[in-house]
Structures are given as C-alpha cells and as structure tokens.
C-alpha cells in the first residue's frame, strides 16, 4: 500500500487553493490533493484517508449516491427489540399571566428505553 492516497473528491482539482497549485512557469495546474496515510495511526483506514476534507467527501457522495446505495440497498426498516419502562414523577410548569407567572406542580411521565 502506498503511503499516499489521492483525494477521491470529484471536484478537488477545481478548488482554488495554494495547496493544489502545481507546475512551473506558464504550465501551472490545480491538482487533486494527496493525502498522507499514517500507517501506525488508529486513523489509518478512516474515511479521511481518502478525502482531503468534508467538502470532497460530500461531493463524492452526491456524485455517486445511486451507485453507493446499490451496494447495500435498504428495502425495509430495521428494528431493535427493546423494553420501555415508564415512570411517573412530580415536575412543575410555569403558567404565565399578565401579572407574572405561577409555578404549578403536575405528574409527568419519564420514558426509559432498556436494551
Ligand atoms: Zn479533496
């Protein structure tokens, strides 16, 4: 594996930044950014080993969205079984009037999801 990846952003080479200017004299170009891959880092195989920034990542997703979704299509909703625990507790709310406000107690319901 190379120590560098080229940014996969489809418009990376069109962004006008100093870091993309290459060439000499009248033969200058804007070039796709090169990304150093840190082999010993926990971040070695993260998405930012392939994209120089979030803008390039989102450009890639927008350009290839149909193909990306075809890799792992979602044709039905996924579900996670849970238990729901509802408990009553005393809370309060404020009622605003022309003369200020009053603090009124009421019984509220807390919903807790237990996995
Ligand atoms: Zn880029």
Coordinates of N, CA and C and ligand atoms in Angstrom, one line a residue:
X1 N 0.8 -1.2 0.0 CA 0.0 0.0 0.0 C 0.9 1.2 0.0
X2 N 0.5 2.2 -0.8 CA 1.2 3.4 -0.9 C 1.1 4.2 0.4
X3 N 2.0 5.1 0.6 CA 1.9 6.0 1.8 C 1.0 7.1 1.6
X4 N 0.5 7.3 0.3 CA -0.4 8.4 0.0 C -1.6 7.9 -0.8
X5 N -2.7 8.6 -0.6 CA -3.9 8.4 -1.5 C -4.2 9.7 -2.2
X6 N -4.7 9.7 -3.4 CA -5.2 10.9 -4.0 C -6.6 11.1 -3.4
X7 N -7.0 12.3 -3.2 CA -8.3 12.6 -2.7 C -9.3 12.1 -3.7
X8 N -10.4 11.5 -3.3 CA -11.4 11.0 -4.2 C -12.5 12.0 -4.6
X9 N -12.4 13.2 -4.0 CA -13.4 14.2 -4.3 C -13.4 14.6 -5.8
X10 N -14.5 14.5 -6.5 CA -14.6 14.7 -7.9 C -14.2 16.1 -8.3
X11 N -14.4 17.1 -7.4 CA -14.1 18.5 -7.7 C -12.8 19.0 -7.0
X12 N -12.1 18.1 -6.4 CA -10.9 18.5 -5.6 C -10.0 19.4 -6.4
X13 N -9.7 19.0 -7.6 CA -8.8 19.6 -8.5 C -9.3 21.0 -9.1
X14 N -10.5 21.4 -8.7 CA -11.0 22.6 -9.2 C -11.1 23.7 -8.1
X15 N -10.8 23.3 -6.9 CA -10.8 24.3 -5.8 C -9.5 25.1 -5.8
X16 N -9.7 26.4 -5.8 CA -8.6 27.4 -5.9 C -7.9 27.7 -4.6
X17 N -7.0 26.7 -4.2 CA -6.2 26.9 -3.0 C -4.8 26.8 -3.3
X18 N -3.9 27.4 -2.6 CA -2.4 27.3 -2.8 C -2.0 25.9 -2.7
X19 N -2.6 25.0 -1.9 CA -2.1 23.7 -1.7 C -2.3 22.8 -2.9
X20 N -3.1 23.3 -3.9 CA -3.4 22.5 -5.1 C -2.6 23.0 -6.3
X21 N -1.9 24.1 -6.2 CA -1.2 24.6 -7.3 C 0.1 23.8 -7.6
X22 N 0.3 23.3 -8.8 CA 1.5 22.6 -9.2 C 2.0 23.1 -10.5
X23 N 3.2 22.7 -10.9 CA 3.8 23.1 -12.2 C 4.6 24.3 -12.1
X24 N 5.2 24.7 -13.2 CA 6.1 25.8 -13.2 C 5.8 26.7 -14.4
X25 N 6.2 28.0 -14.3 CA 6.0 28.9 -15.4 C 4.6 29.0 -15.8
X26 N 4.4 28.9 -17.1 CA 3.0 29.0 -17.7 C 2.3 27.7 -17.7
X27 N 2.9 26.7 -17.1 CA 2.3 25.3 -17.1 C 1.7 24.9 -15.7
X28 N 1.1 25.9 -15.1 CA 0.6 25.6 -13.7 C -0.8 25.0 -13.8
X29 N -1.1 24.1 -12.9 CA -2.4 23.4 -12.8 C -2.9 23.4 -11.3
X30 N -4.2 23.2 -11.2 CA -4.7 22.8 -9.9 C -4.8 21.3 -9.8
X31 N -4.2 20.7 -8.9 CA -4.1 19.2 -8.8 C -4.9 18.7 -7.6
X32 N -5.5 17.5 -7.8 CA -6.1 16.8 -6.7 C -5.1 16.7 -5.5
X33 N -5.6 16.9 -4.3 CA -4.7 16.8 -3.1 C -4.3 15.4 -2.9
X34 N -3.1 15.3 -2.3 CA -2.6 14.0 -2.0 C -2.7 13.9 -0.4
X35 N -3.1 12.7 0.1 CA -3.4 12.5 1.5 C -2.4 11.5 2.0
X36 N -1.6 11.9 3.0 CA -0.7 11.0 3.6 C -1.4 10.0 4.5
X37 N -1.1 8.7 4.3 CA -1.8 7.7 5.1 C -0.8 7.3 6.3
X38 N -1.3 7.5 7.5 CA -0.5 7.2 8.7 C -0.6 5.8 9.0
X39 N 0.4 5.0 8.7 CA 0.3 3.5 8.9 C 0.2 3.1 10.3
X40 N 0.8 3.8 11.2 CA 0.8 3.4 12.6 C -0.4 4.0 13.4
X41 N -1.2 4.9 12.8 CA -2.2 5.6 13.4 C -3.5 4.8 13.5
X42 N -4.3 5.0 14.5 CA -5.6 4.4 14.5 C -6.5 4.9 13.4
X43 N -6.2 6.1 12.9 CA -6.9 6.7 11.9 C -6.5 6.3 10.5
X44 N -5.7 5.2 10.4 CA -5.2 4.8 9.1 C -6.2 4.5 8.1
X45 N -7.3 3.8 8.4 CA -8.3 3.4 7.4 C -9.6 4.1 7.6
X46 N -9.5 5.4 8.0 CA -10.8 6.1 8.2 C -11.1 6.8 6.8
X47 N -12.3 7.3 6.8 CA -12.8 7.9 5.5 C -11.9 9.1 5.1
X48 N -11.2 9.7 6.1 CA -10.3 10.9 5.7 C -8.9 10.4 5.3
X49 N -8.8 9.1 5.1 CA -7.6 8.7 4.3 C -7.8 8.7 2.8
X50 N -9.1 9.0 2.5 CA -9.5 9.0 1.0 C -10.0 10.3 0.6
X51 N -10.3 11.2 1.5 CA -10.9 12.5 1.2 C -10.1 13.6 2.0
X52 N -9.7 14.7 1.3 CA -8.9 15.7 2.0 C -9.8 16.5 2.9
X53 N -11.1 16.6 2.7 CA -11.9 17.3 3.7 C -13.4 16.9 3.4
X54 N -14.3 17.4 4.3 CA -15.7 17.0 4.2 C -16.4 17.4 2.9
X55 N -15.9 18.6 2.4 CA -16.5 19.0 1.1 C -16.3 18.0 0.0
X56 N -15.0 17.5 -0.1 CA -14.7 16.5 -1.1 C -15.5 15.2 -0.8
X57 N -15.6 14.8 0.4 CA -16.4 13.6 0.8 C -17.9 13.8 0.3
X58 N -18.5 14.9 0.6 CA -19.9 15.1 0.2 C -20.0 15.2 -1.3
X59 N -19.1 15.8 -2.0 CA -19.1 15.9 -3.4 C -19.1 14.5 -4.0
X60 N -18.3 13.6 -3.4 CA -18.2 12.2 -3.9 C -19.5 11.5 -3.7
X61 N -20.1 11.7 -2.5 CA -21.4 11.0 -2.1 C -22.5 11.5 -3.1
X62 N -22.5 12.8 -3.3 CA -23.6 13.4 -4.2 C -23.4 12.8 -5.6
X63 N -22.2 12.7 -6.1 CA -21.9 12.3 -7.4 C -22.3 10.8 -7.6
X64 N -21.9 10.0 -6.6 CA -22.1 8.5 -6.7 C -23.2 7.9 -5.8
X65 N -24.1 8.7 -5.4 CA -25.1 8.3 -4.4 C -25.9 7.0 -4.9
X66 N -26.3 7.0 -6.2 CA -27.1 5.9 -6.7 C -26.3 4.6 -6.6
X67 N -25.0 4.7 -7.0 CA -24.1 3.5 -7.0 C -23.9 3.1 -5.6
X68 N -23.7 4.0 -4.7 CA -23.4 3.7 -3.3 C -24.6 3.0 -2.6
X69 N -25.8 3.5 -2.9 CA -27.0 2.8 -2.3 C -27.2 1.4 -2.9
X70 N -26.8 1.2 -4.2 CA -27.0 -0.1 -4.8 C -26.1 -1.1 -4.1
X71 N -25.0 -0.7 -3.5 CA -24.1 -1.7 -2.8 C -24.8 -2.4 -1.7
X72 N -25.6 -1.6 -0.9 CA -26.3 -2.2 0.3 C -27.7 -1.5 0.4
X73 N -28.6 -1.9 -0.5 CA -29.9 -1.3 -0.5 C -30.7 -1.6 0.7
X74 N -31.5 -0.7 1.2 CA -32.4 -0.9 2.3 C -33.8 -0.9 1.8
X75 N -34.4 -2.1 1.8 CA -35.8 -2.2 1.2 C -36.8 -2.3 2.3
X76 N -36.4 -2.5 3.5 CA -37.3 -2.5 4.7 C -36.6 -1.9 5.9
X77 N -37.5 -1.5 6.8 CA -36.9 -0.9 8.0 C -36.2 -1.9 8.9
X78 N -35.2 -1.5 9.6 CA -34.6 -2.4 10.6 C -35.2 -2.1 11.9
X79 N -35.1 -3.1 12.8 CA -35.7 -2.9 14.2 C -34.8 -3.5 15.2
X80 N -34.8 -2.9 16.4 CA -34.0 -3.3 17.5 C -35.0 -3.6 18.6
X81 N -35.1 -4.8 19.1 CA -36.0 -5.1 20.2 C -35.6 -4.4 21.5
X82 N -36.6 -3.8 22.1 CA -36.3 -3.0 23.4 C -37.4 -3.3 24.4
X83 N -37.2 -2.9 25.6 CA -38.3 -2.8 26.6 C -38.4 -1.3 27.0
X84 N -39.6 -0.9 27.2 CA -39.8 0.5 27.6 C -40.4 0.6 29.0
X85 N -39.7 1.3 29.8 CA -40.1 1.5 31.2 C -40.6 2.9 31.4
X86 N -41.9 3.0 31.8 CA -42.5 4.4 32.1 C -42.6 4.6 33.6
X87 N -42.1 5.7 34.1 CA -42.3 6.0 35.5 C -42.9 7.4 35.6
X88 N -43.7 7.6 36.7 CA -44.3 8.9 36.9 C -43.4 9.6 37.9
X89 N -43.4 10.9 37.8 CA -42.6 11.7 38.7 C -43.2 13.1 38.8
X90 N -43.0 13.8 39.9 CA -43.6 15.1 40.0 C -42.7 16.1 39.4
X91 N -43.2 16.9 38.6 CA -42.5 18.0 37.9 C -43.3 19.3 38.1
X92 N -42.9 20.3 37.4 CA -43.6 21.6 37.5 C -43.6 22.3 36.2
X93 N -44.5 23.2 36.0 CA -44.5 24.0 34.8 C -44.9 25.5 35.2
X94 N -44.6 26.4 34.4 CA -44.9 27.8 34.7 C -46.1 28.2 33.8
X95 N -47.0 28.9 34.5 CA -48.2 29.5 33.8 C -48.0 31.0 33.8
X96 N -47.9 31.5 32.6 CA -47.6 33.0 32.5 C -48.9 33.8 32.4
X97 N -49.0 34.8 33.2 CA -50.1 35.7 33.2 C -49.7 37.1 33.0
X98 N -50.7 38.0 33.0 CA -50.3 39.4 32.8 C -49.5 40.0 34.0
X99 N -49.7 39.3 35.2 CA -49.0 39.8 36.4 C -47.7 39.0 36.7
X100 N -47.2 38.2 35.8 CA -46.0 37.5 36.0 C -46.3 36.0 35.7
X101 N -45.8 35.1 36.7 CA -46.1 33.7 36.4 C -46.3 32.9 37.7
X102 N -46.9 31.8 37.6 CA -47.0 30.9 38.8 C -46.4 29.6 38.5
X103 N -45.8 28.9 39.5 CA -45.2 27.6 39.3 C -46.2 26.5 39.8
X104 N -46.6 25.7 38.9 CA -47.6 24.7 39.2 C -47.1 23.3 39.1
X105 N -47.3 22.4 40.1 CA -46.8 21.0 40.0 C -47.8 20.2 39.2
X106 N -47.2 19.2 38.6 CA -48.0 18.2 37.8 C -47.2 16.9 37.8
X107 N -48.0 15.8 37.5 CA -47.3 14.5 37.4 C -46.9 14.2 35.9
X108 N -45.6 14.1 35.7 CA -45.1 13.9 34.4 C -44.7 12.4 34.2
X109 N -44.5 12.0 33.0 CA -44.1 10.6 32.7 C -42.7 10.6 32.1
X110 N -41.8 9.8 32.6 CA -40.5 9.6 32.1 C -40.5 8.2 31.4
X111 N -40.1 8.2 30.1 CA -40.0 7.0 29.3 C -38.5 6.6 29.2
X112 N -38.2 5.4 29.6 CA -36.8 4.9 29.6 C -36.7 3.7 28.7
X113 N -35.8 3.7 27.7 CA -35.6 2.6 26.8 C -34.5 1.7 27.4
X114 N -34.9 0.4 27.6 CA -34.0 -0.6 28.1 C -33.6 -1.6 27.0
X115 N -32.4 -1.7 26.7 CA -32.0 -2.6 25.6 C -31.7 -4.0 26.1
Ligands
LIG1 ZN1 -10.1 16.8 -1.9

